[in-house]
Amino acid sequence: SCFLRHARSRNYASESEVCKLESVPLDFGDYHPLKPITVTESKTKKMNRKGSTSSTSSSSSSSMMDPLSSVLDGTDPLSLFAAAADPVTTTATMDGTRRKRDKDDSSAVGSDFEPWSSKRGEILARYTTTEKLSINLYMGSEKGKATTTGSAVSEKVRTRLEELDDLEEGSQKELLNLTQQDYMNRIEELNQSLKDAWSSDQKVKALKIVIQCSKLLSDTTVIQFYPSKFVLITDILDTFGKLVYERILSMCADNRVSLPDNFSPESVNDTAKETCLNWFFKIASIRELIPRFYVEAAILKCNKFLSKMGISECLPRLTSMIRGIGDPLVAVYARAYLCRVGMEVAPQLKESLNKNFFDFLLTFKQIHGDTVQNQLVGQRVEMPLYLTLYSPAIDWILQCIAYHAPEVLLTEMMERCKKLGNNALLLNSVMSAFRAEFIAARSMDFIAMIKECDESGFPKHLLFRSLGLNLALADPPENDRLQILNEAWKVITKLKNPQDYINCAEVWVEYTCRHFTKREVNTVLADVIKHMTPDRAFEDAYPQLQSIIQKVITYIYDFSLLFSVEKFLPFLDMFQKESVRVEVCKCIMESFIKHQQESTKDPVILNALLHICKTMHDSVNALTLEDEKRMLAALINGFIKMVSFGRDFEQQLSFYVEARSMFCNLEPVLVQLIHSVNQLAMETRKVMKGNHSRKTAAFVRACVAFCFITIPSLSGIFTRLNLYLHSGQVALANQCLSQADAFFKAAVSLVPEVPKMISVDGKMRPSDAFLLEFLCNFFSTLLVVPDHPEQGVLFLVRGLLNVIQDYTWEDNSDDKVRIYTNVLHLLSAMTQEAYIYHVDKVDSNDALYGGDSKFLAEINKLCETVIAQILDHLKTLGKEETLKRQSQLALYFFNTIVAHGDLRNNKLNQLSVNLWNLAQKHGFADTKTMVKTLEYIKRRSQQPEMSHFTDLALRLPLQSRT
């Protein structure tokens, strides 16, 4: 009891002054933190090659150095490294190589060129067949070798192959009636066989496999599968080309030093050149055109080993070879492969690529010839389907030609298309290949060409879709914009097939949103609803409908304008599938939170967004993941924070009440609503400057009641505790004393329910640390809470101490004693004549009791109980395994007495000395901490009225651990 009878009398104002940092005047001189700093530039000059020295000169435009340069003495490490490089290594050859590399880099393909690999998967997925396929399997005579395949061939070719097989002791086996998957598996086996043959040094066998694979590309018996077959076979050709190139490159290495990337033919040794020529001679002896073309194209890059002009000479020759291929489909894919290889090895040789395409245009009329027509009849393939088989090849060829091409080339292409009768297939590929800016500038020309197209082979709506994709990326001339939309929509709105319609409409919605007002957007949305509602066609078009919503909210992000679009909400009604509807709602809410800068009370926005948020909330069920709940709650909370009715606080509270009833299943939303209502109460207090009228007092009590009845519905125990405390503080600030008491009582009664372990971010953690933190905050509030006239002195503190006493603490935890020590801080503060802080217009116990002796006596009784509990606990820690904890707690209690006790009292002084000795008794005290604590006491002894600390310091010995 001596502690509080002799609690140190505090003068908080003077203590605050003493603790302030000392202000020292600084003379900055010319220095100012915002003044520009001149960086010293270090220049390194290389001397001529005969002298291997280097000189470094520094130049600065100002006498002021920047701190980094001053550390480096005016030089930077990179300059020094450059200067120290051995000049002998920088030979004329390397300089030439560097210049050549720079030149090549300028013409190389950049990251803006879409590679073939990105198109591969799409082609394989799109061009499939259910018909049976056949394949010839090449088998080597050696045992255990992987099998390889060839195409279904004529008898004449079969005879030739048998002759070759006799020479190489091999045989062929024909496989019939393969499914598409079996066929693809066989091709994959071939690819592996090629690698195995190469790795086992069977180069002739590898070449034979590649030849047999290439022959498959002359077979069009299952024509709709041809684009996928092309992808699979050219994968093998690419593998072969890479193996041959790397093999010859490895032969060029001298003394294990490989050639640079951009080597010259002069640096290639004779052996490598001879091997390279040998490969070209072998390929030249292949008798059939298609395999000879493909295999030579596959190793086109190897021409680099022979001569500088090798590739530029080969490309025109290979282009001319394709003229000998009779089937137009086979020929166009051969052209595509040549463009593919050409772009990899010599992208600067655009003339050859252009010639390749113009050759194709000259032979384009073959498509409508009798041979092709008879083939289509035989395979029962319609012309529109047949024409789509050309798309991947033509698109790729045109992409290669159009890459960084001048605008004049597009004009030339358009003229050639007109000469061919505006063929829709070509027109579509041209619009897909050239830059959007070029296409957009000629939009009206393209529309005129589309109108004149023959629709039998390639539907016009696909052409308008391609044009729309360009106009989404680039703007057409302003005067043409409305006419373009009208012309396009005339065609789109007449489409009967919902899937065709929505694929086009999705693209043109973006154009409408970019360039027109809500009136046009509304018209387009109405048309989409009209087309997609019959027979619930919208159920098969959710991705496109989602895309339309995304585009609308991307361009119309003023939500008062958006919701004034009459057909926007009816458009949302088409999303009947719950998962899709929720995704769309999330999209809209994300846009609102991102773009809404100011709070709103617009009833149109509020009603619409409440409906959208309600849709998201109602999707939550027992199976919903926690992450999904968190995301939905964050979106709804973002909306709630943006709603403000200004000074109409009652309307604001009504909105929160409605929101609580709508979003009761999402706990984070209820938490946000409680915080928002508390904020509303504090804003009311601010407006009234703390002097509530009868009306505002009643309103604040309504806010407090909202919080009081909402908090119990929450599941998180610490969420409830903290909200009870926070809401109690708000009630106290608004002079609602009985309501504040109710919150604090609820918090006290909830403490026993705190479990030993709680879930934090999905992991179970002990709750002691969280409870300690909460109680410390609670004690800080209890200092200013006035006693209830009917409940007795310090009834809340007593109730809380009883709960702490009865709470079951962990055996290895000292948190209970730490809490009791913090209670001593609170009781010490309560004995002061004037408390350290107050709540405005609320009288705390310092004013109510005025330092009454009975009040102080009650505090002393509490103090006796608390100190007895602390000392009892210290005794229980006397066992060997708990001595370290005893040392730490003793020091903790010692510091409390030093900070809050009046050490002029002998008993208290002796208690502090005993605790100091106990902390050091068994050698567990941290020596640094003890030294610093003693230094602090000595410093305190020099302050006014603190001379008794000098005697205390003399009684506190420092013991070494030994």
mmCIF file of N, CA, C and O in Angstrom, residues 103-118 342-348 350 396 399-400 402-405:
data_model
loop_
_atom_site.group_PDB
_atom_site.id
_atom_site.type_symbol
_atom_site.label_atom_id
_atom_site.label_comp_id
_atom_site.label_asym_id
_atom_site.label_seq_id
_atom_site.Cartn_x
_atom_site.Cartn_y
_atom_site.Cartn_z
ATOM 1 N N LYS A 103 24.162 -2.494 -87.105
ATOM 2 C CA LYS A 103 23.386 -2.398 -88.335
ATOM 3 C C LYS A 103 22.282 -3.452 -88.352
ATOM 4 O O LYS A 103 21.135 -3.182 -88.713
ATOM 5 N N ASP A 104 22.637 -4.696 -87.951
ATOM 6 C CA ASP A 104 21.649 -5.776 -87.945
ATOM 7 C C ASP A 104 20.542 -5.506 -86.942
ATOM 8 O O ASP A 104 19.375 -5.759 -87.202
ATOM 9 N N ASP A 105 20.924 -4.976 -85.763
ATOM 10 C CA ASP A 105 19.928 -4.711 -84.722
ATOM 11 C C ASP A 105 18.875 -3.731 -85.209
ATOM 12 O O ASP A 105 17.712 -3.812 -84.855
ATOM 13 N N SER A 106 19.296 -2.778 -86.015
ATOM 14 C CA SER A 106 18.355 -1.758 -86.481
ATOM 15 C C SER A 106 17.279 -2.357 -87.376
ATOM 16 O O SER A 106 16.197 -1.816 -87.511
ATOM 17 N N SER A 107 17.616 -3.495 -88.035
ATOM 18 C CA SER A 107 16.637 -4.098 -88.933
ATOM 19 C C SER A 107 16.020 -5.359 -88.346
ATOM 20 O O SER A 107 15.228 -6.026 -88.990
ATOM 21 N N ALA A 108 16.408 -5.734 -87.122
ATOM 22 C CA ALA A 108 15.892 -6.956 -86.508
ATOM 23 C C ALA A 108 14.430 -6.784 -86.116
ATOM 24 O O ALA A 108 13.922 -5.683 -86.002
ATOM 25 N N VAL A 109 13.775 -7.939 -85.901
ATOM 26 C CA VAL A 109 12.364 -7.927 -85.508
ATOM 27 C C VAL A 109 12.266 -7.554 -84.037
ATOM 28 O O VAL A 109 12.968 -8.122 -83.193
ATOM 29 N N GLY A 110 11.394 -6.594 -83.709
ATOM 30 C CA GLY A 110 11.254 -6.126 -82.327
ATOM 31 C C GLY A 110 10.158 -6.871 -81.576
ATOM 32 O O GLY A 110 9.502 -7.772 -82.102
ATOM 33 N N SER A 111 9.958 -6.482 -80.335
ATOM 34 C CA SER A 111 8.961 -7.140 -79.481
ATOM 35 C C SER A 111 7.536 -6.828 -79.933
ATOM 36 O O SER A 111 6.590 -7.492 -79.504
ATOM 37 N N ASP A 112 7.365 -5.796 -80.792
ATOM 38 C CA ASP A 112 6.023 -5.463 -81.275
ATOM 39 C C ASP A 112 5.577 -6.377 -82.413
ATOM 40 O O ASP A 112 4.458 -6.251 -82.911
ATOM 41 N N PHE A 113 6.461 -7.302 -82.830
ATOM 42 C CA PHE A 113 6.098 -8.269 -83.879
ATOM 43 C C PHE A 113 5.578 -9.533 -83.204
ATOM 44 O O PHE A 113 6.283 -10.164 -82.420
ATOM 45 N N GLU A 114 4.325 -9.900 -83.503
ATOM 46 C CA GLU A 114 3.729 -11.083 -82.862
ATOM 47 C C GLU A 114 4.362 -12.345 -83.428
ATOM 48 O O GLU A 114 4.286 -12.608 -84.628
ATOM 49 N N PRO A 115 5.031 -13.170 -82.599
ATOM 50 C CA PRO A 115 5.755 -14.331 -83.124
ATOM 51 C C PRO A 115 4.813 -15.462 -83.535
ATOM 52 O O PRO A 115 3.662 -15.507 -83.118
ATOM 53 N N TRP A 116 5.349 -16.361 -84.353
ATOM 54 C CA TRP A 116 4.564 -17.504 -84.825
ATOM 55 C C TRP A 116 4.085 -18.362 -83.658
ATOM 56 O O TRP A 116 2.976 -18.907 -83.669
ATOM 57 N N SER A 117 4.919 -18.489 -82.636
ATOM 58 C CA SER A 117 4.577 -19.355 -81.494
ATOM 59 C C SER A 117 3.256 -18.953 -80.837
ATOM 60 O O SER A 117 2.540 -19.797 -80.289
ATOM 61 N N SER A 118 2.916 -17.662 -80.895
ATOM 62 C CA SER A 118 1.665 -17.212 -80.258
ATOM 63 C C SER A 118 0.440 -17.604 -81.089
ATOM 64 O O SER A 118 -0.676 -17.623 -80.583
ATOM 65 N N GLY A 342 12.219 -16.430 -93.321
ATOM 66 C CA GLY A 342 12.831 -15.184 -93.774
ATOM 67 C C GLY A 342 12.831 -14.108 -92.702
ATOM 68 O O GLY A 342 13.832 -13.400 -92.521
ATOM 69 N N MET A 343 11.742 -13.987 -91.947
ATOM 70 C CA MET A 343 11.668 -12.973 -90.886
ATOM 71 C C MET A 343 12.635 -13.289 -89.742
ATOM 72 O O MET A 343 13.089 -12.396 -89.041
ATOM 73 N N GLU A 344 12.932 -14.563 -89.567
ATOM 74 C CA GLU A 344 13.857 -14.956 -88.494
ATOM 75 C C GLU A 344 15.297 -14.638 -88.875
ATOM 76 O O GLU A 344 16.073 -14.149 -88.049
ATOM 77 N N VAL A 345 15.665 -14.944 -90.140
ATOM 78 C CA VAL A 345 17.089 -14.851 -90.504
ATOM 79 C C VAL A 345 17.448 -13.573 -91.252
ATOM 80 O O VAL A 345 18.600 -13.131 -91.198
ATOM 81 N N ALA A 346 16.465 -12.967 -91.969
ATOM 82 C CA ALA A 346 16.790 -11.751 -92.735
ATOM 83 C C ALA A 346 15.569 -10.851 -92.850
ATOM 84 O O ALA A 346 15.006 -10.667 -93.938
ATOM 85 N N PRO A 347 15.124 -10.284 -91.700
ATOM 86 C CA PRO A 347 13.906 -9.459 -91.739
ATOM 87 C C PRO A 347 14.056 -8.213 -92.601
ATOM 88 O O PRO A 347 13.059 -7.604 -92.989
ATOM 89 N N GLN A 348 15.304 -7.838 -92.913
ATOM 90 C CA GLN A 348 15.509 -6.628 -93.715
ATOM 91 C C GLN A 348 15.236 -6.863 -95.203
ATOM 92 O O GLN A 348 15.087 -5.914 -95.974
ATOM 93 N N LYS A 350 12.830 -7.289 -97.233
ATOM 94 C CA LYS A 350 11.393 -7.190 -97.431
ATOM 95 C C LYS A 350 10.977 -7.407 -98.891
ATOM 96 O O LYS A 350 9.868 -7.839 -99.169
ATOM 97 N N TRP A 396 -0.384 -14.425 -91.807
ATOM 98 C CA TRP A 396 1.033 -14.423 -91.424
ATOM 99 C C TRP A 396 1.892 -13.728 -92.476
ATOM 100 O O TRP A 396 2.761 -12.917 -92.156
ATOM 101 N N GLN A 399 1.310 -10.088 -92.240
ATOM 102 C CA GLN A 399 1.909 -9.531 -91.016
ATOM 103 C C GLN A 399 3.400 -9.277 -91.239
ATOM 104 O O GLN A 399 3.931 -8.250 -90.814
ATOM 105 N N CYS A 400 4.062 -10.217 -91.905
ATOM 106 C CA CYS A 400 5.496 -10.058 -92.193
ATOM 107 C C CYS A 400 5.739 -8.876 -93.134
ATOM 108 O O CYS A 400 6.675 -8.093 -92.940
ATOM 109 N N ALA A 402 3.698 -6.271 -93.671
ATOM 110 C CA ALA A 402 3.230 -4.991 -93.129
ATOM 111 C C ALA A 402 4.074 -4.490 -91.966
ATOM 112 O O ALA A 402 3.955 -3.333 -91.561
ATOM 113 N N TYR A 403 4.945 -5.360 -91.418
ATOM 114 C CA TYR A 403 5.734 -4.965 -90.248
ATOM 115 C C TYR A 403 6.650 -3.786 -90.584
ATOM 116 O O TYR A 403 7.532 -3.886 -91.446
ATOM 117 N N HIS A 404 6.407 -2.658 -89.934
ATOM 118 C CA HIS A 404 7.168 -1.416 -90.152
ATOM 119 C C HIS A 404 7.159 -0.971 -91.620
ATOM 120 O O HIS A 404 8.108 -0.326 -92.080
ATOM 121 N N ALA A 405 6.094 -1.355 -92.340
ATOM 122 C CA ALA A 405 6.017 -0.987 -93.758
ATOM 123 C C ALA A 405 5.480 0.430 -93.891
ATOM 124 O O ALA A 405 4.699 0.892 -93.055
#
